[in-house]
Coordinates of C-alpha atoms (C1' of nucleotides) in Angstrom, one line a residue:
Chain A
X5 CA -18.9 23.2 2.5
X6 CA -22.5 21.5 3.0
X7 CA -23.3 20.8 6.9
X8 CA -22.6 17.0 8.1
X9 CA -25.2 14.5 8.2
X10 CA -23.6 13.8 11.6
X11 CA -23.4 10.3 12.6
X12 CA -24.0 10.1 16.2
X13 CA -23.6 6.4 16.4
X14 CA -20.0 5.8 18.4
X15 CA -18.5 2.6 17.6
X16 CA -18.9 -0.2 20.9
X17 CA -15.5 -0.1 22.7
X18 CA -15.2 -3.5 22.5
X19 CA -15.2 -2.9 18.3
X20 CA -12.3 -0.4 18.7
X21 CA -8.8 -1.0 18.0
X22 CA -7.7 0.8 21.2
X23 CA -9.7 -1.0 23.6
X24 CA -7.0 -3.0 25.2
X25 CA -5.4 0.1 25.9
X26 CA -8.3 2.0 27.2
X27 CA -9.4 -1.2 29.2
X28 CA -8.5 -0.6 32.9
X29 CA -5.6 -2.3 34.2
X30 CA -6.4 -4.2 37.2
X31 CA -2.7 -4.1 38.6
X32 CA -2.5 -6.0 42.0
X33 CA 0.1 -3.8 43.0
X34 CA -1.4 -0.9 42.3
X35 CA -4.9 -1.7 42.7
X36 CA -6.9 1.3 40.8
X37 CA -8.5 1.1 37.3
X38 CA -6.4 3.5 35.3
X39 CA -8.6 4.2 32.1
X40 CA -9.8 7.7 31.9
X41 CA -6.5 9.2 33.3
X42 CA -4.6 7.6 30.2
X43 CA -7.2 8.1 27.5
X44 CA -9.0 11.4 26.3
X45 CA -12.3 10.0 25.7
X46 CA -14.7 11.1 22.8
X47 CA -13.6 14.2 21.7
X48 CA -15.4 16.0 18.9
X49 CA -14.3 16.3 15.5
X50 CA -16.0 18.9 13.0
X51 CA -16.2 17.7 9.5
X52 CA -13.4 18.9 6.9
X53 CA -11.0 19.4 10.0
X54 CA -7.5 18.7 8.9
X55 CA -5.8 16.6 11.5
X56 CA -1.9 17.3 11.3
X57 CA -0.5 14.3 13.5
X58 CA 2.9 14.9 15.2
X59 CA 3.4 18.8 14.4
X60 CA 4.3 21.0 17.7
X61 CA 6.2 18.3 19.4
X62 CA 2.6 16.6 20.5
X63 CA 2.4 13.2 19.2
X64 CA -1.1 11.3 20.1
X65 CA -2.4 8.2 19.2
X66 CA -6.1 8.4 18.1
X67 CA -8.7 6.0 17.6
X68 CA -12.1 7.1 15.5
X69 CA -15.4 6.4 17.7
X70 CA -17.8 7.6 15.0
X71 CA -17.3 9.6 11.6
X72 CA -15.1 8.9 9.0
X73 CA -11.3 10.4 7.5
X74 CA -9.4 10.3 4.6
X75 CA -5.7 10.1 4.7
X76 CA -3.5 12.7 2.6
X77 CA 0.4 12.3 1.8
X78 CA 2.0 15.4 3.3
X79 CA 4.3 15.7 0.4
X80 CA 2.5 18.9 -1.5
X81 CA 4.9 18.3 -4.4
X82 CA 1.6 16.8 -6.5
X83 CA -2.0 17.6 -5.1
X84 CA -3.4 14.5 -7.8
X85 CA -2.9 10.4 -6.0
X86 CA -2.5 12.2 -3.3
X87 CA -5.3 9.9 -1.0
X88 CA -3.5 7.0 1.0
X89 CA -6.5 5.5 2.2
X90 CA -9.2 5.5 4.9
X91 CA -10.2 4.9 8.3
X92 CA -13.4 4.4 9.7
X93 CA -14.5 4.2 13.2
X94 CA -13.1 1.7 15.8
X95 CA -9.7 2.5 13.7
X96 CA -6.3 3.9 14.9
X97 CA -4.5 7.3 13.6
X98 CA -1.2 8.3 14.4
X99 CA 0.3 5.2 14.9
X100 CA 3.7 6.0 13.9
X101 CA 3.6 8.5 16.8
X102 CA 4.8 6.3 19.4
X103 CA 8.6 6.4 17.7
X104 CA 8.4 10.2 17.8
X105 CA 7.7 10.6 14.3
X106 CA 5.5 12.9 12.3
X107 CA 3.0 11.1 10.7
X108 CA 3.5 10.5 7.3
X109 CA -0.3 11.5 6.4
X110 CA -2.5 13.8 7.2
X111 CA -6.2 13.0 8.0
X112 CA -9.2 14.6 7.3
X113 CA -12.3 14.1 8.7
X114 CA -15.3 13.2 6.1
X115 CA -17.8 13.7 8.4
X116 CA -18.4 15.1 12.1
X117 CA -16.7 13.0 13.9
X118 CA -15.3 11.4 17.6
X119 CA -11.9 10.1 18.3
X120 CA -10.0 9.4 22.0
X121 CA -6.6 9.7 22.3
X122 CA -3.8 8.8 24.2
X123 CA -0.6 11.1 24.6
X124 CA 2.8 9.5 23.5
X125 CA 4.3 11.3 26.9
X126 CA 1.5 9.4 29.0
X127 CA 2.3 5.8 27.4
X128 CA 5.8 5.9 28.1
X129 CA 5.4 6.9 30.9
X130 CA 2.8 4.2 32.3
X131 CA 4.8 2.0 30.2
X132 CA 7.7 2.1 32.5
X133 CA 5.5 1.7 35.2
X134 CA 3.5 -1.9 34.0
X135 CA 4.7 -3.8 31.9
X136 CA 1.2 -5.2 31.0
X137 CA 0.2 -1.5 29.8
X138 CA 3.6 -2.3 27.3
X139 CA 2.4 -5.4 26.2
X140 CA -0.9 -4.1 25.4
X141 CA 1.1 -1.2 22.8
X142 CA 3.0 -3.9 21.6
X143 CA 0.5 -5.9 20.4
X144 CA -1.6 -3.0 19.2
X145 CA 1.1 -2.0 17.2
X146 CA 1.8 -5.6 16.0
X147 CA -2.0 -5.9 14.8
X148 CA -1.7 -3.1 13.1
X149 CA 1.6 -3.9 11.1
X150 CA -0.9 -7.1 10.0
X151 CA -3.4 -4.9 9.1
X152 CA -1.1 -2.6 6.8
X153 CA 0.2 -6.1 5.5
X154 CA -2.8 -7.9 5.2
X155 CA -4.6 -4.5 3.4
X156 CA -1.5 -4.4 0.8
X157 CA -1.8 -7.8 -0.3
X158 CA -5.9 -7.7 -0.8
X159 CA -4.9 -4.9 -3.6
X160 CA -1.7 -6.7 -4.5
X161 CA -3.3 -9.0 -7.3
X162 CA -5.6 -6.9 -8.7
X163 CA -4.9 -5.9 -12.0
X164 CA -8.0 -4.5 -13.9
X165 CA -9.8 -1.2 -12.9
X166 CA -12.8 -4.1 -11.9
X167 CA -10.5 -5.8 -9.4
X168 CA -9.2 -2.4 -7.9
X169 CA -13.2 -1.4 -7.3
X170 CA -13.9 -5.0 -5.9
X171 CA -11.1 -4.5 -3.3
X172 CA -11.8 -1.6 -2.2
X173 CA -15.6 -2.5 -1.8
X174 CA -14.0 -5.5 0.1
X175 CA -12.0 -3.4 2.2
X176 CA -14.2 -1.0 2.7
X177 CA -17.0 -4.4 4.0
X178 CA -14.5 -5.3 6.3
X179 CA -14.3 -2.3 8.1
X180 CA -17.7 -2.1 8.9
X181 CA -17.6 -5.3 10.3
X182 CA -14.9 -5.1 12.3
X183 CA -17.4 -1.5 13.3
X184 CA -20.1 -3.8 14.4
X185 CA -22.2 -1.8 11.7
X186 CA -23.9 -3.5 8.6
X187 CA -21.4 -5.1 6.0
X188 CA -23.6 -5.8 3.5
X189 CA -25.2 -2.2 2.8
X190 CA -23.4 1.0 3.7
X191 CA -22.6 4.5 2.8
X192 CA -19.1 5.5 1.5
X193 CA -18.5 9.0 2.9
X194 CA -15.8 9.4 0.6
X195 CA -16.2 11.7 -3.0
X196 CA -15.6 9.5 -6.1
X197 CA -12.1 11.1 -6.6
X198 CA -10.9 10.3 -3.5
X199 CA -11.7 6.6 -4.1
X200 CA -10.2 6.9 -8.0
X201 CA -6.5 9.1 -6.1
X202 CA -6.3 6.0 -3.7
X203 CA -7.1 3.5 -6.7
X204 CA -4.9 4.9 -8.9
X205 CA -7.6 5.7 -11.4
X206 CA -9.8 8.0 -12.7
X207 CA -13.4 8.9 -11.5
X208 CA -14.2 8.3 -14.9
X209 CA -13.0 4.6 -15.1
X210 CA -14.2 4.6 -11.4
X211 CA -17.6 5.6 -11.9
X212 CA -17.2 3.0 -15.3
X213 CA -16.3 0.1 -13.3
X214 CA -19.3 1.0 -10.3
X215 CA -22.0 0.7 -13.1
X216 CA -20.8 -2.5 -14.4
X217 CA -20.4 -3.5 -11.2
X218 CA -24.1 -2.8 -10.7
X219 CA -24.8 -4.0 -14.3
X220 CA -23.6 -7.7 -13.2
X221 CA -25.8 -7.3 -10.5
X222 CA -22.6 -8.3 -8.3
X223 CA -23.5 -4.7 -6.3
X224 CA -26.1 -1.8 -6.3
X225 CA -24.8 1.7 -6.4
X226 CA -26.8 4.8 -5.8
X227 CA -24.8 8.0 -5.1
X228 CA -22.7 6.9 -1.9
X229 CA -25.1 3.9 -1.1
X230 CA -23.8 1.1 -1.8
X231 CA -25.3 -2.8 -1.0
X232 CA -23.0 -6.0 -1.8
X233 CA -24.9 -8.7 -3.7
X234 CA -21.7 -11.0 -4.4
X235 CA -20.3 -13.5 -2.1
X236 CA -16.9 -13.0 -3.4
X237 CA -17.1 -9.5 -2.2
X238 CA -17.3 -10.3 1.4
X239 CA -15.4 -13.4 2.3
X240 CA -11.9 -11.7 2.6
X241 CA -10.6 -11.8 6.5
X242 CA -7.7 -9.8 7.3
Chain B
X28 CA 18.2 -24.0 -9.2
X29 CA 21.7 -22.2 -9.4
X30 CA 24.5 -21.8 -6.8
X31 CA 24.0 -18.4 -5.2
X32 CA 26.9 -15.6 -5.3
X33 CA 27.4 -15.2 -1.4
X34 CA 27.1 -12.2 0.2
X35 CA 29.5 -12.6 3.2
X36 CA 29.1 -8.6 3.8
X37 CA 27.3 -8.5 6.9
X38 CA 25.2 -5.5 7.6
X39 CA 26.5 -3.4 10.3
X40 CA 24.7 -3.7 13.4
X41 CA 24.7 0.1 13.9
X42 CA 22.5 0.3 10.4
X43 CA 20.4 -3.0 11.4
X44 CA 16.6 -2.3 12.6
X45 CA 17.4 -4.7 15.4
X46 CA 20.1 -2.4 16.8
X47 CA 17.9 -0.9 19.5
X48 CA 16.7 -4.2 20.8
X49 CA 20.1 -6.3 20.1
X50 CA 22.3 -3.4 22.3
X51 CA 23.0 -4.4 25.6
X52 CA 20.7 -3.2 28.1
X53 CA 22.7 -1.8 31.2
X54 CA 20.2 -1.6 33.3
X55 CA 21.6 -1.0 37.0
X56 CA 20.0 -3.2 39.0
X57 CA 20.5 -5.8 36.7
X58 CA 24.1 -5.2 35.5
X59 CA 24.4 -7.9 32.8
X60 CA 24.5 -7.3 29.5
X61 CA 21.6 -9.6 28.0
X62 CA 22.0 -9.0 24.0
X63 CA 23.0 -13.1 23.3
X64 CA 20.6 -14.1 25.3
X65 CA 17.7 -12.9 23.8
X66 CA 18.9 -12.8 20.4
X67 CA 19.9 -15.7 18.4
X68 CA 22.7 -14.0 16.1
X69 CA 23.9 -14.4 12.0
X70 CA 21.8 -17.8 11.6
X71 CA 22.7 -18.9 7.5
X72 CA 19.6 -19.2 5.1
X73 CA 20.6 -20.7 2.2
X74 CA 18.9 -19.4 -1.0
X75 CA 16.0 -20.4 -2.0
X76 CA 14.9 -21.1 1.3
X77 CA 11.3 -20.2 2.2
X78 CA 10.5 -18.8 6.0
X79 CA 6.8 -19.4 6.8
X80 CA 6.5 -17.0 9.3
X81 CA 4.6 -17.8 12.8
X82 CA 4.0 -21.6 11.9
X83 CA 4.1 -24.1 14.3
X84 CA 3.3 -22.1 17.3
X85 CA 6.6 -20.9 17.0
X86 CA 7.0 -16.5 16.4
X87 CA 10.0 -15.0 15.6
X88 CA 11.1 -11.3 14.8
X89 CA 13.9 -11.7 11.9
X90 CA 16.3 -9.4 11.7
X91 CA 18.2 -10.0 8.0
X92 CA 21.9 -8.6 8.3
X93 CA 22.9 -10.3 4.9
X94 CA 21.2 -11.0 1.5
X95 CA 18.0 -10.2 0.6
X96 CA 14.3 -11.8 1.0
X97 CA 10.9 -11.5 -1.4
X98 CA 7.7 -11.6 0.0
X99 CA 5.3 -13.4 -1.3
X100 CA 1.1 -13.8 -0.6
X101 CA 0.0 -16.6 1.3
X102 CA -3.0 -16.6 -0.3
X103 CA -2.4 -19.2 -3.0
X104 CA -5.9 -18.6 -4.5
X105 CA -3.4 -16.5 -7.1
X106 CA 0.0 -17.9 -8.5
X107 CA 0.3 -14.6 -10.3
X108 CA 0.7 -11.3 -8.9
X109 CA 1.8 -12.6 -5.4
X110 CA 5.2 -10.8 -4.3
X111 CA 4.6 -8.4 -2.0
X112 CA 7.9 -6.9 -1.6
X113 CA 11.7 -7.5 -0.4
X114 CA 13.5 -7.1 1.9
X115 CA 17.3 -6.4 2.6
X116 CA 20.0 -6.6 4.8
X117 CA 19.1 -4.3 8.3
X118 CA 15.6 -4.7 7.6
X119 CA 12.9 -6.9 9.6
X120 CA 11.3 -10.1 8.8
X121 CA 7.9 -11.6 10.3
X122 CA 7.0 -7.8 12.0
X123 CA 3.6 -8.9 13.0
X124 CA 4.6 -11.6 15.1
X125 CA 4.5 -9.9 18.7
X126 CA 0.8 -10.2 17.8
X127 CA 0.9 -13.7 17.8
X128 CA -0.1 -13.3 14.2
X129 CA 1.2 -15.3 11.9
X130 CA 2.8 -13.7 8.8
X131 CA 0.4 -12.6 5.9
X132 CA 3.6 -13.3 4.2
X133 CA 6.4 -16.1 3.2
X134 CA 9.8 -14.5 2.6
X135 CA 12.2 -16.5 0.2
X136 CA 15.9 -16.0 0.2
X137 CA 17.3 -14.4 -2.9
X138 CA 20.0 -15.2 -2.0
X139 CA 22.5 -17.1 0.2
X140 CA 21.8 -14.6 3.1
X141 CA 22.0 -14.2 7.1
X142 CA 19.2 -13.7 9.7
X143 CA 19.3 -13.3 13.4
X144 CA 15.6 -13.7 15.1
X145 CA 14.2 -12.9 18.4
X146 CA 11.7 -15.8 20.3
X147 CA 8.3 -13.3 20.9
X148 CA 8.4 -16.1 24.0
X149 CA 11.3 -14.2 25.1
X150 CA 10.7 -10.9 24.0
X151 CA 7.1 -10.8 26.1
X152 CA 9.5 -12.2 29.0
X153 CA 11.9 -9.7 28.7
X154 CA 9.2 -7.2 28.6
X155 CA 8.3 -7.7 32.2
X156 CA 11.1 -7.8 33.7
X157 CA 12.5 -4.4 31.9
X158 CA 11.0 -1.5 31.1
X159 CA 13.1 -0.3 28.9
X160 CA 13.3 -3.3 26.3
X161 CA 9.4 -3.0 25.8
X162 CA 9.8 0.9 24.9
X163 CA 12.6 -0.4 22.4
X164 CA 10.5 -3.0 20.7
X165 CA 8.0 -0.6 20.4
X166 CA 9.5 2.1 18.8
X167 CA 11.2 -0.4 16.5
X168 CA 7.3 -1.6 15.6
X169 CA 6.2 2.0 15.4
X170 CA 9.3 2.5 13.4
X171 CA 8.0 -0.2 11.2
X172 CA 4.9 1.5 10.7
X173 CA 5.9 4.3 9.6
X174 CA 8.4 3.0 7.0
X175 CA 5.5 1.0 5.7
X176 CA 2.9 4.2 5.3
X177 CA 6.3 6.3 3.8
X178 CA 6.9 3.4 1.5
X179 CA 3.1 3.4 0.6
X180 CA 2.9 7.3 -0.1
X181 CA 6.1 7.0 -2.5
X182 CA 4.2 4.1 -4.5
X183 CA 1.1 6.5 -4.1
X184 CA 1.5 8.9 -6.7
X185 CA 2.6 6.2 -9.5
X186 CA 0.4 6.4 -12.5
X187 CA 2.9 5.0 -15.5
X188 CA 4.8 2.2 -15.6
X189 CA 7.6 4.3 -16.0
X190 CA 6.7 6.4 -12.7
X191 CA 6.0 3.6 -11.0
X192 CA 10.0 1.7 -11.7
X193 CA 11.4 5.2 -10.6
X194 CA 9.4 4.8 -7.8
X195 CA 10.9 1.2 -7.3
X196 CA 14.5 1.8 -7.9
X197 CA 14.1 5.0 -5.1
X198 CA 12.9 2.0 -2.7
X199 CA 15.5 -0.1 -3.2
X200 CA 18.5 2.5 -3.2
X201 CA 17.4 4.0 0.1
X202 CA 17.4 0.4 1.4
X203 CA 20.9 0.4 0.4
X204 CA 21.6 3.8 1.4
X205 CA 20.2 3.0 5.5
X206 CA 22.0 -0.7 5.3
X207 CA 25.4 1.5 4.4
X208 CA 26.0 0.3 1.2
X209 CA 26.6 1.8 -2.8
X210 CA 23.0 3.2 -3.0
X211 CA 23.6 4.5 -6.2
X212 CA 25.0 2.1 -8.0
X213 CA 24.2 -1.4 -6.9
X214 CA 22.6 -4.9 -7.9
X215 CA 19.1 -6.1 -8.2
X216 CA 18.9 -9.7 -6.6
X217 CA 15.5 -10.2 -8.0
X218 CA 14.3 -11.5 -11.0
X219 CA 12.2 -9.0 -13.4
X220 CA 8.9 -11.4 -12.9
X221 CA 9.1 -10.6 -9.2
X222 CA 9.7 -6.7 -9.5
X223 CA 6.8 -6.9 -12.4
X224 CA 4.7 -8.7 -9.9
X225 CA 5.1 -6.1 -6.7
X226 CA 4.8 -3.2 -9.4
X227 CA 1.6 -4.8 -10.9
X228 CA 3.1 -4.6 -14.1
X229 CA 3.9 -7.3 -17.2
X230 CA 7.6 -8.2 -17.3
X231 CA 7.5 -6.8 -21.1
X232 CA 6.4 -3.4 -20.0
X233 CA 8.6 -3.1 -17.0
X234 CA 11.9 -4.8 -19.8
X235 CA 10.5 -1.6 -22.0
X236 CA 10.4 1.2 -19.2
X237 CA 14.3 -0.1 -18.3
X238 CA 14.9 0.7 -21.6
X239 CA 13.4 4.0 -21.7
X240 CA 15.0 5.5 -19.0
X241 CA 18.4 4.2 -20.1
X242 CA 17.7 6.0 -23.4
X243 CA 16.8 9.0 -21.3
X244 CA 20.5 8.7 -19.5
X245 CA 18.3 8.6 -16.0
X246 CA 19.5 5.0 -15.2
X247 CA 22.1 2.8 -16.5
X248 CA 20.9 -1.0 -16.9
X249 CA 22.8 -3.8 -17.5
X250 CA 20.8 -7.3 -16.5
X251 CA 20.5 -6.9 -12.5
X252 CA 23.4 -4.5 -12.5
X253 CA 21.6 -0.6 -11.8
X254 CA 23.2 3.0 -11.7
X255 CA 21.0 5.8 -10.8
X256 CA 22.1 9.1 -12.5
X257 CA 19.4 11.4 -12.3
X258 CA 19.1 12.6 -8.9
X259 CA 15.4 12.5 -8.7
X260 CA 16.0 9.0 -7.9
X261 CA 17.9 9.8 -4.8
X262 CA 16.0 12.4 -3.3
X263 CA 13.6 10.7 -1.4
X264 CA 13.9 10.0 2.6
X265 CA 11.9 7.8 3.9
Chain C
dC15 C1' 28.6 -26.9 -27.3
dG16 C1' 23.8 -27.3 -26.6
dA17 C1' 19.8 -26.9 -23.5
dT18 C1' 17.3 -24.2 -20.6
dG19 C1' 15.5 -20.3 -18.6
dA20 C1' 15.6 -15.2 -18.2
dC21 C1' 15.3 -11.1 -20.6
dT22 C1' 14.3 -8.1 -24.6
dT23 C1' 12.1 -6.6 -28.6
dG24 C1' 8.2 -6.4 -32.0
dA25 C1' 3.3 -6.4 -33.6
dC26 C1' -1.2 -5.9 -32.4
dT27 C1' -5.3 -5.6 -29.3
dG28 C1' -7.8 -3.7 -25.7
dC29 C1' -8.3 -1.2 -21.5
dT30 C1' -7.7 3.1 -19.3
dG31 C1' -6.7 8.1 -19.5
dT32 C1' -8.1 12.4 -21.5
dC33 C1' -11.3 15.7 -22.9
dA34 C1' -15.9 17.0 -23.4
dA35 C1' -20.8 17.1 -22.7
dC36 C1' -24.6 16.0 -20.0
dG37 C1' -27.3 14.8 -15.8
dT38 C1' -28.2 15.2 -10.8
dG39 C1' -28.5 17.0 -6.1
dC40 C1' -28.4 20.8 -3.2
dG41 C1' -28.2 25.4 -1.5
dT42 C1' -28.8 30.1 -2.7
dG43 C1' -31.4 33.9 -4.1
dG44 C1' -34.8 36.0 -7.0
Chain D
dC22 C1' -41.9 28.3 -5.3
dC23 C1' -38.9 28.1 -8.9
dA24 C1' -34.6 29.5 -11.3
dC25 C1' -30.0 29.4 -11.1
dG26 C1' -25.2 28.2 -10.0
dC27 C1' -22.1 25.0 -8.4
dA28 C1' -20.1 20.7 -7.2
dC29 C1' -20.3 16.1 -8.0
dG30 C1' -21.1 12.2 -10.8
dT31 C1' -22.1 9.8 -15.3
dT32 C1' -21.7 8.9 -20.1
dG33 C1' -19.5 9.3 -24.7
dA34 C1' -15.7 9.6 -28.2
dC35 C1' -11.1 9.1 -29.1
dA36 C1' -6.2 8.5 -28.4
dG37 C1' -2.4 6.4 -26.1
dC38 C1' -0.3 3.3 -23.1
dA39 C1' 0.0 -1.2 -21.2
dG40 C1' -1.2 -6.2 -21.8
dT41 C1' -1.0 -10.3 -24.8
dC42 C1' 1.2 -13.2 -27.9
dA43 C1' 5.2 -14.3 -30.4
dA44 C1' 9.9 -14.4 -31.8
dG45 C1' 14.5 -13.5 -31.0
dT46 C1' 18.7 -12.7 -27.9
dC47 C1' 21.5 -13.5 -23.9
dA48 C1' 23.2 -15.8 -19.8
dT49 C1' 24.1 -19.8 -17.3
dC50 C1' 25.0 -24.4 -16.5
dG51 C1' 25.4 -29.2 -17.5

DNA sequence: CGATGACTTGACTGCTGTCAACGTGCGTGG
DNA sequence: CCACGCACGTTGACAGCAGTCAAGTCATCG
């Protein structure tokens, strides 16, 4: 495996989808800011390491400050389509944790990478301590659920190979955004077949679809370096 | 449009994703039990009836406990291609509510079909004042998660048509099987335009891969009447 | 009984998968 | 420094499956 280019940049806090839990809860009744006893802050994450979420009876939720992962379906049964998506920084993992489940995914990292993350054992707990710490899960896990909604329909209508590529791009805009990082121009840190398993195509019609793409002038595509020239490709909200 | 064939069976509460937060709460220093307070129970939806979800201000969890919903994109930019799923009796309606998002879906009833629905107003209420009912909504919305990244996965590794109908008759079954009902042999309340849609299929190819797996003896198909005979179909756990 | 809509079947086109060859970037080793 | 191997990505040729268009069948309801 080639050594990461490591990207060193974390994502702002105020960028990442944990950041109403990791914001310190200024309780009356308690009266002390709460943060870094709740949330494991910024721990490293070499590239290629395979993150089994929920195994051993340890169930965290994790959010990505910096690097990248990819998302594989535990069932073994077919190593092909097996890519369920990505997450980039300021982005959750885990999130099925908090009902005691074992995620159905495992992640990988794509690059070196950060993540924080907050012990199932240590939100119940606090849970049942403030309610406002409760609230803050609920609605984390709520935004999330819109996400995964939101995410399914942008793919929903897309029929052609094109339209597949133009979502992803799309998705893949958003998140960058949402990162505070540049939308426009970006690297995928993704391989070519992990796009085509998540697309449900081949690299081949993949790599067909980016240079016609490129050809329309709609995007340029060198390698993993990709800029978005088309409006259409960057006025999806989720 | 046509009179709908009622379906008076109502889900049992025990297999309705609502249990948790519908059961009583006997908390001791309380020492009520709260359930019809907080939720408003077996409401009627008559068929046909579309549920814009978090309108008006007003956000609701649904819980359906008879009949069956589809989902369809709010988006309208695209008549075609729009249903996003269905849903059945046990399952949840409007999960991204708690949010105060409102629903990247509108569900439509199928059929003549049942609902009870929880005010967020209330549940946040409720929340502070016990403990306990915020660590049951939130393992019913990590619950939720899950099913959604499970459900995800099984479409996942769908490259043919054909692959991707066995897929959708596993889904549907194992809603069956959790709401306590035939799961192998049962009816389809949708129309094949709607199942094409969700599976981004043509209705013709979909009619032709119902064919084929009748011929193979995997299914037997008789309009929206189904009977799964190969076990692959019923393998799956979600 | 006829009208309407839903579903199925058929013929044909076209897009995507398959298989193969070639090009490119990068690290290793001569 | 360059040659080489390897992994990744692109391009080409061809076949097969799914989409399109059209016709026919079936179910339901007035």
């Amino acid at each position: 495996m080639p050594p990461s280019t490591p990207n060193l940049t974390h994502v702002a806090c105020s960028n990442c989808c944990l950041n109403e839990v990791c914001t310190p809860l200024n309780i009356a009744n308690i009266g002390i800011t709460v943060k870094d006893n709740f949330v494991e802050r910024r721990l490293p994450v070499a590239k290629d390491t395979v993150l089994i979420l929920g195994a051993n009876e340890e169930h965290y939720l994790y959010a990505i400050t910096s690097g990248s992962f990819k998302l594989i379906a535990d069932n073994d049964n077919q190593s092909h389509r097996a890519c369920l998506g990505f997450r980039f920084a300021g982005e959750l993992l885990g999130e099925s944790a908090l009902s005691g489940n074992k995620s159905p995914y495992t992640a990988i990292a794509l690059e070196d990478a950060h993540v924080c993350r907050l012990s199932t054992h240590t939100a119940s707990t606090v849970n049942t301590q403030m309610p406002e710490f409760s609230n803050r899960i609920i609605r984390l896990l709520s935004n999330q659920l819109h996400d995964s909604l939101k995410t399914h329909a942008l793919y929903q209508g897309s029929a052609s190979a094109e339209e597949k590529v133009i979502a992803f791009l799309t998705e893949v805009s958003l998140k960058y955004r949402r990162a505070g990082q540049n939308h426009l121009v970006f690297t995928l840190p993704m391989s070519r077949s992990d796009i085509a398993d998540y697309l449900g195509l081949t690299k081949e019609t993949l790599s067909r679809s980016l240079t016609r793409l490129s050809e329309e002038q709609k995007i340029y595509c060198s390698a993993k370096h990709i800029e978005l020239l088309d409006s259409r490709l960057t006025n999806y909200s989720l």
